[in-house]
């Protein structure tokens, strides 16, 4: 969000421990270093660094630009980022012609100007801090551009607004029949069978055998609690051995950058099954043709796809993944040679599919409800967790353990769990359950009322308060003290945050102290921060410091983008959330060790811990992976781990500035091998940050 003068930006800053947001002002005239240092965590979570480290992408764009721009002309770069493509275009014209770089995000505009200054191009490229659809010829551009260079693509291709951007550019900013880099993009797909992908969306089938007797998606409510109908970006190579292709790859849509695209498109495909199986998902990817002649390509295809003209990047990268579209329910059974009809459509920003044998998702629901009334949308990983029999059994044991011999009259569910209110109400019929639903609110109430009835639970036993924890009073509890405070903990929208940011539960527990009874039970009772050393070369390489990119110095952006590797001693890379199993080559090099504990029976406070690292393998250590194990009962007998062997949770990854060769004591004969290290961590309850200090001994 920016002001009309385009000299100031208002950035929304989120506090994970309180759930509150505040506007932070970024001025164009602010001192660069102070502004960048303040906003480093924000820029570190973007994909710019990973993208700039993608040498295959960089080389393909450089070759296509040099081949396309052969004489001085007017070049427009939309979504210019650090200005790499603009600088390539300027160099291709020998510094002649005109290059206009359009970038709407003010922090990146400031970075771009810094990069251009370092490379001696300041003043030779016109930088405009606007959205491209705000540009006007005669105001921002001296004339219509002859060439468009752009890289506004996401893993789905269309999600960053490619179609409306091209439409406006062709209507208002470009000459007729312009040259473009890229020239064309084509999307492809493949039908696959995968139990793992099936578990990420079919909660109804996966929870059927749960021992707690609760159905979150009882007949008639299947579609109310579900994952969103969309393509999900995901690295599918790590599950390649668990995945069974049921078709050959097929072409879906083709988008030409050199002409105005349509907002809506559809295609009907007849696909022959190549094997017997059950279609659980459509895996899709795209291929860029960067030049008009069709000699320069870039592909996001999974590694099992082979093509004589296109190759996937040699190095792993995270900014572009494949996409997965879940086939509803338990999928479609097919036989080898059977013909499957697929209907694909696209709008301005997304692509969707329909297989003509799938069950309709528009059926009426029981108790007078329809999917049009309301819907609770879960992240795929949360749907899989709710359908996991082991996870639900742990929750059941924890609640039964604390309720044994006790009849709490009032229970408060402090997070966005839709499972715990039903579980507590079913096990302890004498309890009244209040759910706060920090994000779900009214829709959460409607769902719980319907689900309670479907599970033969009195809807009067569950109540949803429509306010945040900080605003709760004894009036909301009918002047009763809370006997049981419980959480998963799970906060809607936290799936891309660091594990310890779910310590919001501890902050909430502290805020609620005045309405808790003296002997109130707290679940989980504590959290344990755990860690292990990791070999993760692909992720480290994608996050390492930049130097020259196709001849242009980018070293000045490293601190701002949260780079690791070869940093000054006073600087260190941030800790970022990732799925290690999706992050390329991955191996564990040490025993798992405890770093510190968080005692939820007490109020939130500063914590610190230090542990020695015992290496179990000889190898190159690129960092440490950290997570929280939640102790769900007072006897420490029920522990829910969110570690790297659990694929439904992201962990925090702290990459080293310089990778170290490590190994157990017996391997000290290996030259340069380190056999001992220590990890120390400090938790700050005022902002939820975790400071990590590593020391190789």
XYZ file of C-alpha atoms in Angstrom:
697
model
C 0.000 0.000 0.000
C 1.528 3.337 -1.019
C 0.596 6.986 -0.876
C -0.493 8.906 -3.961
C 2.881 10.646 -4.160
C 4.626 7.247 -4.423
C 7.230 8.551 -1.950
C 5.950 6.638 1.062
C 4.845 3.084 1.721
C 2.770 1.654 4.558
C 3.903 -1.886 5.363
C 1.741 -4.120 7.544
C 3.803 -5.657 10.344
C 2.432 -8.702 12.183
C 3.198 -9.578 15.809
C 2.972 -13.393 16.032
C 2.710 -13.462 19.828
C -0.317 -11.187 20.030
C -1.917 -11.620 16.616
C -1.965 -7.822 16.286
C -0.854 -5.878 13.224
C 0.508 -2.379 12.880
C 1.389 -0.121 9.956
C 5.061 0.720 9.532
C 5.960 3.701 7.342
C 8.782 3.390 4.816
C 9.877 6.691 3.267
C 11.800 6.876 0.028
C 14.147 9.430 1.565
C 14.946 7.311 4.636
C 18.568 6.401 5.171
C 19.023 3.137 3.288
C 21.014 1.158 5.824
C 18.741 1.970 8.776
C 15.599 1.183 6.794
C 16.974 -2.052 5.379
C 18.262 -3.240 8.733
C 14.870 -2.599 10.310
C 13.020 -4.451 7.577
C 15.489 -7.275 7.091
C 13.208 -10.013 8.487
C 10.480 -8.931 6.072
C 12.728 -9.106 2.989
C 14.417 -12.292 4.182
C 11.142 -14.180 3.821
C 10.670 -13.113 0.196
C 11.848 -15.205 -2.764
C 14.177 -12.554 -4.226
C 17.386 -14.072 -2.855
C 16.510 -17.592 -3.970
C 15.546 -16.290 -7.421
C 18.768 -14.318 -7.846
C 20.737 -17.445 -6.930
C 19.000 -19.413 -9.715
C 21.829 -19.403 -12.263
C 19.795 -21.355 -14.836
C 17.099 -18.696 -14.818
C 19.584 -15.826 -14.919
C 21.512 -17.260 -17.857
C 18.339 -18.038 -19.823
C 17.048 -14.467 -19.461
C 20.442 -12.976 -20.319
C 20.771 -15.076 -23.482
C 17.205 -14.298 -24.579
C 17.587 -10.548 -23.946
C 20.851 -10.402 -25.893
C 19.254 -12.349 -28.749
C 16.039 -10.271 -28.797
C 17.367 -6.733 -28.272
C 19.787 -6.149 -31.144
C 19.500 -2.384 -31.595
C 18.697 0.682 -29.458
C 14.986 0.904 -28.608
C 12.638 1.517 -25.672
C 12.552 -1.411 -23.206
C 10.012 -1.698 -20.388
C 10.791 -3.980 -17.416
C 7.694 -4.756 -15.325
C 8.299 -6.077 -11.804
C 11.950 -5.098 -12.018
C 13.038 -6.251 -8.528
C 16.752 -5.514 -8.178
C 16.854 -4.345 -11.816
C 18.756 -7.355 -13.179
C 16.752 -7.638 -16.419
C 16.826 -3.857 -16.915
C 20.604 -3.843 -16.627
C 20.838 -6.756 -19.054
C 18.705 -4.820 -21.554
C 20.788 -1.662 -21.159
C 23.996 -3.625 -21.709
C 22.520 -5.366 -24.779
C 21.976 -1.906 -26.334
C 25.461 -0.739 -25.451
C 24.060 1.824 -23.015
C 22.002 3.427 -25.774
C 18.223 3.386 -26.148
C 15.845 3.760 -23.200
C 15.122 1.367 -20.332
C 12.209 1.971 -17.942
C 12.164 -0.200 -14.801
C 8.776 -0.426 -13.080
C 8.613 -1.766 -9.512
C 5.715 -1.201 -7.117
C 7.392 -2.383 -3.885
C 9.280 0.557 -2.374
C 11.908 -1.452 -0.423
C 12.876 -3.181 -3.677
C 12.980 0.159 -5.492
C 15.490 1.356 -2.901
C 17.518 -1.825 -3.382
C 17.351 -1.492 -7.166
C 18.736 2.026 -7.056
C 21.539 0.807 -4.807
C 22.416 -2.031 -7.206
C 22.376 0.300 -10.208
C 24.588 2.777 -8.385
C 27.122 0.025 -7.582
C 27.135 -1.050 -11.238
C 27.502 2.469 -12.622
C 24.040 2.500 -14.198
C 22.392 5.088 -11.966
C 20.641 7.635 -14.159
C 20.878 5.492 -17.294
C 17.791 3.444 -16.370
C 14.576 5.222 -15.404
C 13.179 3.707 -12.192
C 9.477 4.193 -11.449
C 7.899 3.232 -8.122
C 4.400 2.361 -9.363
C 2.273 -0.576 -10.359
C 2.477 -1.089 -14.104
C -1.257 -0.476 -14.478
C -0.672 3.015 -13.026
C 1.812 3.938 -15.755
C 0.811 6.412 -18.457
C 2.503 7.136 -21.774
C 3.328 10.850 -21.882
C 3.547 11.008 -18.100
C 5.727 8.124 -16.930
C 6.863 6.818 -20.310
C 7.987 9.131 -23.103
C 6.577 6.703 -25.677
C 5.185 3.197 -26.012
C 7.833 0.546 -25.381
C 9.180 -1.574 -28.228
C 10.250 -4.440 -25.979
C 8.766 -5.895 -22.789
C 10.974 -7.863 -20.397
C 9.326 -9.223 -17.265
C 9.439 -12.003 -14.737
C 6.135 -11.831 -12.869
C 5.576 -15.558 -12.616
C 4.733 -17.749 -9.640
C 4.703 -21.536 -9.384
C 1.223 -21.631 -10.911
C 2.349 -19.111 -13.570
C -0.648 -16.773 -13.222
C -0.779 -16.001 -9.499
C 1.226 -12.756 -9.610
C -1.213 -11.179 -12.050
C 0.466 -12.075 -15.336
C -2.719 -11.850 -17.429
C -4.059 -8.444 -16.253
C -0.516 -7.043 -16.353
C -0.039 -8.134 -19.976
C -3.518 -6.914 -20.911
C -2.850 -3.410 -19.592
C 0.622 -3.325 -21.094
C -0.606 -4.306 -24.565
C -3.528 -1.881 -24.363
C -1.602 1.116 -23.052
C 2.187 0.756 -22.829
C 3.516 -1.254 -25.781
C 3.757 -0.754 -29.517
C 1.784 -3.055 -31.784
C 3.478 -6.451 -32.170
C 6.180 -5.787 -29.555
C 9.165 -7.982 -28.842
C 8.966 -9.758 -25.479
C 11.169 -11.780 -23.159
C 9.785 -14.315 -22.367
C 8.028 -15.091 -25.646
C 5.618 -17.815 -24.503
C 4.697 -19.990 -21.500
C 3.053 -23.418 -21.655
C 1.518 -25.286 -18.725
C 1.648 -29.083 -18.511
C 0.120 -31.662 -16.203
C 0.166 -35.324 -15.247
C -2.307 -37.531 -13.391
C -0.773 -39.245 -10.354
C -1.585 -41.603 -7.520
C -0.115 -40.647 -4.153
C -1.226 -41.633 -0.665
C 0.698 -38.692 0.757
C -1.125 -36.180 -1.469
C -4.465 -37.870 -0.737
C -3.934 -37.406 3.005
C -3.380 -33.686 2.493
C -7.004 -33.073 1.540
C -9.364 -36.007 2.149
C -10.055 -35.471 5.842
C -13.435 -37.213 5.545
C -11.920 -40.577 4.561
C -8.798 -40.371 6.693
C -10.576 -39.664 9.973
C -13.064 -42.503 9.513
C -11.122 -44.929 11.698
C -10.162 -42.510 14.472
C -10.515 -43.969 17.978
C -12.030 -40.817 19.497
C -15.378 -41.338 17.766
C -15.509 -37.730 16.544
C -16.152 -36.858 12.925
C -14.988 -33.399 11.940
C -16.548 -34.031 8.542
C -19.651 -36.117 9.261
C -21.926 -37.008 6.344
C -23.368 -33.779 5.032
C -20.559 -31.582 6.341
C -17.727 -32.911 4.153
C -17.349 -29.724 2.162
C -17.714 -27.256 5.034
C -14.341 -28.174 6.559
C -11.930 -28.646 3.672
C -8.874 -27.404 1.869
C -9.266 -24.636 -0.670
C -10.003 -25.628 -4.255
C -6.819 -24.383 -5.837
C -3.390 -25.459 -7.007
C -0.831 -25.792 -4.208
C 2.846 -25.045 -4.838
C 4.943 -27.976 -3.653
C 8.218 -29.728 -4.392
C 7.089 -33.125 -5.668
C 10.530 -34.587 -6.379
C 10.996 -35.744 -2.740
C 7.844 -37.879 -3.002
C 8.742 -39.187 -6.462
C 9.272 -42.737 -5.185
C 5.914 -42.645 -3.372
C 4.110 -41.299 -6.416
C 2.724 -43.366 -9.293
C 2.180 -41.603 -12.650
C -1.113 -42.637 -14.245
C -0.746 -40.717 -17.512
C 1.794 -39.265 -19.863
C 2.404 -35.509 -19.465
C -0.182 -33.424 -21.329
C -0.236 -29.798 -22.484
C -2.941 -27.655 -20.853
C -2.667 -23.943 -21.740
C -0.384 -21.755 -23.808
C 0.118 -18.062 -23.021
C 1.855 -15.745 -25.487
C 3.546 -12.707 -23.969
C 3.781 -10.952 -27.358
C 0.001 -10.582 -27.696
C -2.893 -9.620 -25.441
C -4.107 -12.649 -23.420
C -7.726 -13.467 -22.619
C -8.971 -13.365 -19.032
C -10.782 -16.676 -19.349
C -9.866 -19.844 -21.155
C -10.911 -23.480 -21.120
C -9.866 -26.714 -22.748
C -11.178 -30.272 -22.884
C -8.605 -33.059 -22.781
C -8.996 -36.802 -23.282
C -6.216 -38.545 -21.356
C -5.402 -42.257 -21.556
C -4.504 -43.954 -18.272
C -1.069 -45.560 -18.512
C -1.606 -47.901 -15.551
C -4.214 -49.195 -13.116
C -4.607 -47.021 -10.043
C -6.461 -44.209 -8.351
C -6.018 -40.605 -9.500
C -5.429 -38.529 -6.370
C -4.032 -35.383 -7.934
C -2.975 -33.448 -11.007
C 0.683 -32.411 -10.822
C 1.406 -29.418 -13.056
C 4.349 -27.280 -14.149
C 5.235 -24.779 -16.836
C 7.841 -24.283 -19.520
C 9.055 -20.856 -20.627
C 10.111 -20.259 -24.215
C 12.208 -17.149 -23.813
C 13.049 -16.389 -27.445
C 10.855 -16.246 -30.550
C 12.822 -18.950 -32.393
C 12.395 -21.506 -29.606
C 16.028 -22.190 -28.687
C 16.077 -20.915 -25.078
C 13.834 -22.587 -22.489
C 13.316 -22.782 -18.746
C 11.223 -25.518 -17.137
C 9.773 -26.118 -13.663
C 9.009 -29.768 -14.457
C 9.690 -32.439 -11.827
C 12.937 -34.293 -12.390
C 11.244 -37.446 -13.658
C 10.036 -35.528 -16.732
C 12.518 -35.670 -19.598
C 12.294 -33.499 -22.741
C 14.727 -33.128 -25.670
C 14.256 -29.332 -25.793
C 13.814 -28.324 -22.155
C 15.630 -29.123 -18.952
C 14.826 -28.386 -15.330
C 17.313 -26.191 -13.439
C 20.479 -28.043 -12.546
C 20.350 -26.640 -9.019
C 17.435 -26.937 -6.602
C 15.508 -23.698 -6.146
C 12.570 -22.761 -3.973
C 11.022 -19.744 -5.726
C 9.329 -21.919 -8.380
C 7.921 -25.298 -7.466
C 5.475 -27.645 -9.115
C 1.751 -27.361 -8.371
C -0.688 -29.955 -7.069
C -4.448 -29.999 -7.655
C -6.239 -32.432 -5.351
C -8.945 -34.584 -6.900
C -11.887 -34.410 -4.441
C -12.561 -37.237 -2.011
C -10.661 -40.486 -2.337
C -9.873 -39.897 -6.007
C -10.903 -41.692 -9.196
C -10.237 -45.357 -9.887
C -8.856 -45.930 -13.398
C -7.728 -48.909 -15.472
C -4.851 -48.977 -17.926
C -6.007 -47.699 -21.304
C -9.143 -46.069 -19.890
C -9.954 -42.615 -21.248
C -10.252 -39.819 -18.695
C -11.890 -36.512 -19.566
C -10.297 -33.449 -17.984
C -11.804 -29.981 -18.215
C -9.299 -27.220 -17.449
C -10.163 -23.541 -17.034
C -8.213 -20.437 -16.168
C -9.155 -16.956 -15.023
C -6.925 -13.921 -14.477
C -4.945 -15.489 -11.651
C -5.434 -19.259 -11.421
C -5.976 -22.565 -13.205
C -8.466 -25.216 -12.092
C -9.476 -28.691 -13.205
C -12.507 -30.920 -13.264
C -12.506 -34.646 -14.011
C -15.911 -35.694 -15.269
C -16.104 -38.791 -13.059
C -15.568 -36.949 -9.799
C -18.278 -36.518 -7.190
C -20.075 -33.182 -7.296
C -18.989 -30.791 -4.552
C -22.221 -28.819 -4.656
C -24.453 -31.335 -2.936
C -26.770 -30.112 -0.170
C -25.550 -30.685 3.335
C -27.509 -32.086 6.221
C -29.400 -29.952 8.711
C -30.296 -27.364 6.101
C -26.701 -26.287 5.485
C -25.046 -25.836 2.105
C -21.477 -25.049 1.177
C -22.720 -21.671 0.053
C -23.678 -20.787 3.627
C -20.130 -20.865 5.010
C -16.894 -22.779 4.719
C -13.855 -23.263 6.931
C -10.737 -23.594 4.802
C -7.796 -25.524 6.248
C -4.194 -25.614 5.047
C -3.531 -29.047 3.485
C -1.061 -29.962 6.228
C -3.644 -29.201 8.922
C -6.224 -31.349 7.136
C -3.687 -34.191 7.143
C -2.953 -33.691 10.856
C -6.652 -33.774 11.730
C -6.967 -37.013 9.778
C -3.903 -38.601 11.353
C -4.937 -41.390 13.735
C -1.737 -41.157 15.789
C -2.087 -37.413 16.375
C -5.738 -37.752 17.370
C -4.965 -40.638 19.710
C -2.347 -38.470 21.438
C -4.880 -35.684 21.893
C -7.448 -38.150 23.217
C -4.982 -39.610 25.745
C -3.931 -36.137 26.904
C -7.487 -34.953 27.525
C -8.536 -38.226 29.184
C -5.457 -38.019 31.417
C -6.195 -34.543 32.752
C -9.906 -35.200 33.115
C -9.381 -38.414 35.061
C -11.048 -37.931 38.420
C -11.944 -34.330 37.615
C -15.046 -32.694 36.222
C -13.960 -29.233 35.077
C -16.996 -27.030 34.768
C -15.408 -24.588 32.338
C -12.910 -25.210 29.560
C -11.412 -22.524 27.328
C -9.886 -23.459 23.955
C -7.418 -20.657 23.318
C -6.521 -21.199 19.661
C -8.200 -21.936 16.315
C -8.620 -25.669 16.917
C -11.888 -27.086 15.593
C -11.062 -30.502 17.057
C -10.481 -29.774 20.755
C -13.856 -28.136 21.541
C -15.647 -31.227 20.228
C -13.247 -33.628 21.963
C -13.542 -31.995 25.406
C -17.322 -31.605 25.122
C -17.718 -35.270 24.151
C -15.437 -36.696 26.853
C -16.596 -34.432 29.666
C -20.319 -33.942 29.284
C -20.398 -31.864 32.477
C -18.035 -29.274 31.013
C -18.976 -26.077 29.281
C -16.511 -25.317 26.471
C -15.676 -21.816 25.287
C -13.655 -21.417 22.113
C -11.917 -18.129 21.346
C -11.236 -18.760 17.613
C -8.855 -15.785 17.161
C -9.306 -15.886 13.369
C -12.326 -18.106 12.632
C -14.881 -16.338 14.836
C -18.466 -16.455 13.423
C -17.769 -19.186 10.869
C -16.137 -21.199 13.640
C -19.269 -20.911 15.751
C -21.524 -22.026 12.901
C -19.288 -24.971 12.147
C -19.039 -26.100 15.790
C -22.797 -25.926 16.279
C -23.409 -28.053 13.197
C -20.589 -30.490 13.971
C -21.714 -30.855 17.599
C -25.181 -31.896 16.514
C -23.750 -34.351 13.972
C -21.592 -35.886 16.735
C -24.509 -36.101 19.210
C -23.051 -33.351 21.381
C -25.359 -30.738 22.797
C -24.679 -27.496 20.893
C -25.381 -25.626 24.128
C -22.239 -27.144 25.651
C -19.989 -25.234 23.222
C -19.783 -21.467 22.995
C -17.704 -19.170 20.786
C -16.726 -15.724 22.020
C -16.362 -13.149 19.282
C -13.425 -11.275 20.764
C -9.705 -11.612 21.265
C -8.115 -13.070 24.363
C -7.024 -9.648 25.628
C -10.650 -8.525 25.754
C -12.043 -11.540 27.604
C -13.529 -10.802 31.023
C -15.343 -12.732 33.735
C -18.533 -11.523 32.089
C -17.722 -13.772 29.102
C -17.360 -16.774 31.417
C -20.540 -16.037 33.394
C -18.390 -15.085 36.397
C -16.795 -18.542 36.474
C -13.101 -19.311 36.605
C -11.600 -21.432 33.843
C -10.607 -24.924 35.052
C -9.024 -26.153 31.833
C -7.113 -24.043 29.309
C -6.267 -26.070 26.240
C -4.832 -25.593 22.746
C -3.216 -27.662 19.988
C -1.693 -25.011 19.604
C -2.680 -24.013 16.100
C -3.347 -20.504 14.839
C -4.948 -20.040 11.449
C -2.504 -18.324 9.108
C 0.597 -19.365 11.087
C 1.517 -22.204 8.700
C 4.317 -20.121 7.162
C 5.754 -18.921 10.462
C 8.522 -20.183 12.707
C 7.653 -22.976 15.177
C 8.178 -20.832 18.289
C 5.728 -18.237 17.001
C 3.009 -20.626 18.138
C 4.162 -19.687 21.640
C 1.381 -17.183 21.242
C -0.418 -19.768 23.386
C 1.967 -18.941 26.247
C 1.293 -15.234 25.759
C -2.464 -15.899 25.755
C -2.181 -18.082 28.844
C -0.405 -15.206 30.630
C -3.030 -12.691 29.521
C -5.797 -14.991 30.775
C -4.210 -15.606 34.173
C -6.813 -13.542 35.999
C -9.698 -15.751 34.842
C -7.937 -19.060 35.537
C -8.763 -20.969 38.705
C -5.930 -21.589 41.163
C -5.664 -25.250 40.160
C -6.427 -24.740 36.472
C -4.986 -27.372 34.132
C -2.927 -26.077 31.216
C -2.617 -28.193 28.028
C 0.002 -28.313 26.636
C 1.868 -28.112 29.918
C 5.178 -27.187 28.345
C 7.097 -26.875 25.111
C 10.589 -28.196 24.439
C 12.783 -26.455 21.873
C 14.796 -29.175 20.156
C 17.420 -29.126 17.417
C 19.853 -31.169 15.356
C 22.683 -30.455 12.918
C 21.850 -30.824 9.229
C 23.458 -31.306 5.846
C 21.378 -29.145 3.512
C 23.568 -28.009 0.593
C 20.805 -27.065 -1.843
C 18.978 -24.772 0.568
C 22.252 -23.200 1.721
C 23.288 -22.504 -1.871
C 19.909 -20.932 -2.659
C 20.247 -18.608 0.353
C 23.951 -17.794 0.135
C 25.437 -14.375 -0.476
C 25.268 -12.886 -3.945
C 28.269 -11.580 -5.818
C 28.248 -11.148 -9.580
C 25.059 -12.204 -11.405
C 25.638 -12.403 -15.150
C 28.297 -9.729 -14.716
C 26.332 -7.394 -12.408
C 27.444 -6.859 -8.809
C 24.673 -7.694 -6.310
C 26.798 -7.885 -3.164
C 25.129 -4.780 -1.756
C 21.779 -6.507 -1.232
C 22.944 -9.490 0.845
C 22.197 -8.138 4.323
C 18.801 -6.809 3.246
C 17.694 -10.093 1.681
C 18.833 -12.185 4.651
C 21.672 -14.009 2.914
C 23.965 -16.506 4.602
C 27.531 -17.375 3.781
C 30.692 -15.252 3.893
C 29.035 -12.505 5.961
C 30.971 -10.069 8.148
C 31.357 -11.287 11.728
C 28.906 -8.657 12.962
C 26.137 -10.032 10.710
C 24.302 -13.325 10.637
C 21.599 -14.861 8.508
C 18.034 -15.128 9.825
C 16.258 -18.268 10.970
C 13.568 -19.107 8.404
C 10.682 -21.598 8.199
C 11.068 -24.472 5.735
C 10.070 -28.067 5.169
C 13.570 -29.663 5.255
C 12.302 -32.709 3.371
C 11.298 -30.412 0.498
C 14.578 -28.505 0.527
C 16.718 -30.655 -1.760
C 19.446 -32.940 -0.448
C 18.951 -33.411 3.292
C 20.662 -35.433 6.007
C 20.841 -35.338 9.815
C 24.386 -35.204 11.206
C 23.826 -35.205 14.973
C 21.729 -36.533 17.771
C 18.585 -34.569 18.555
C 19.165 -32.398 21.613
C 17.034 -30.233 23.907
C 17.835 -26.510 23.867
C 15.358 -25.075 26.384
C 11.917 -25.611 27.916
C 8.914 -23.302 28.102
C 6.769 -23.894 31.197
C 3.174 -22.996 30.340
C 1.978 -23.505 33.909
C 3.776 -20.221 34.645
C 3.535 -16.813 33.038
C 5.581 -16.041 29.938
C 9.157 -15.043 30.653
C 12.602 -14.797 29.140
C 14.227 -18.162 28.546
C 17.638 -19.351 27.552
C 19.337 -22.666 27.080
C 22.593 -24.132 25.883
C 23.401 -27.620 24.667
C 26.363 -29.538 23.362
C 26.045 -31.078 19.919
C 26.986 -34.743 19.481
C 27.722 -35.417 15.821
C 26.829 -38.894 14.626
C 27.982 -38.678 10.987
C 30.887 -37.198 9.132
C 29.720 -34.633 6.619
C 29.342 -30.969 5.778
C 27.070 -29.161 8.241
C 25.114 -26.278 6.685
C 23.094 -25.355 9.755
C 20.657 -26.502 12.410
C 16.982 -27.317 12.259
C 14.880 -26.300 15.295
C 11.354 -27.163 16.328
C 9.073 -27.449 19.349
C 7.783 -30.656 20.881
C 4.553 -30.058 22.775
C 4.138 -31.911 26.075
C 0.404 -32.415 26.320
C -0.036 -33.763 29.855
C 1.378 -33.240 33.342
C 2.950 -36.703 33.415
C 5.077 -35.959 30.303
C 3.720 -39.142 28.747
C 2.041 -37.570 25.705
C 4.403 -35.573 23.509
C 3.501 -34.312 20.043
C 6.628 -33.742 18.014
C 6.857 -31.275 15.131
C 10.393 -32.326 14.154
C 11.916 -32.861 10.692
C 10.696 -36.452 10.504
C 7.114 -35.067 10.621
C 6.312 -33.850 7.114
C 3.200 -31.816 8.021
C 5.097 -29.181 10.034
C 7.638 -26.582 8.995
C 10.727 -26.233 11.148
C 13.000 -23.268 11.719
C 16.318 -23.538 9.869
C 19.358 -21.593 10.974
C 21.954 -21.680 8.207
C 25.638 -21.205 8.945
C 27.620 -18.317 7.524
C 30.248 -20.867 6.511
C 29.526 -24.625 6.235
C 31.699 -26.790 8.493
C 32.940 -30.339 8.110
C 31.831 -32.216 11.227
C 31.887 -35.718 12.582
C 32.002 -37.879 15.712
C 35.128 -38.056 17.855
C 36.466 -41.020 15.900
C 36.518 -38.967 12.702
C 38.787 -36.197 13.979
C 41.508 -37.559 11.711
C 39.575 -36.062 8.798
C 41.349 -32.812 7.894
C 39.456 -29.756 9.151
C 36.759 -31.873 10.788
C 35.047 -30.411 13.846
C 33.917 -32.898 16.491
C 32.234 -30.561 18.960
C 29.841 -27.628 18.894
C 27.447 -25.786 21.177
C 24.136 -24.110 20.449
C 22.767 -21.418 22.743
C 19.354 -19.802 22.365
C 17.582 -16.845 23.972
C 13.802 -16.346 23.789
C 12.469 -12.780 24.030
C 8.817 -12.743 25.177
C 8.295 -9.126 24.147
C 8.527 -9.870 20.418
C 8.659 -13.658 20.145
C 12.140 -13.648 18.637
C 14.631 -16.420 19.229
C 18.311 -15.467 19.128
C 20.599 -18.356 18.294
C 24.366 -18.433 18.928
C 26.459 -21.227 17.415
C 29.969 -22.092 18.510
C 32.094 -24.795 16.880
C 34.671 -25.939 19.412
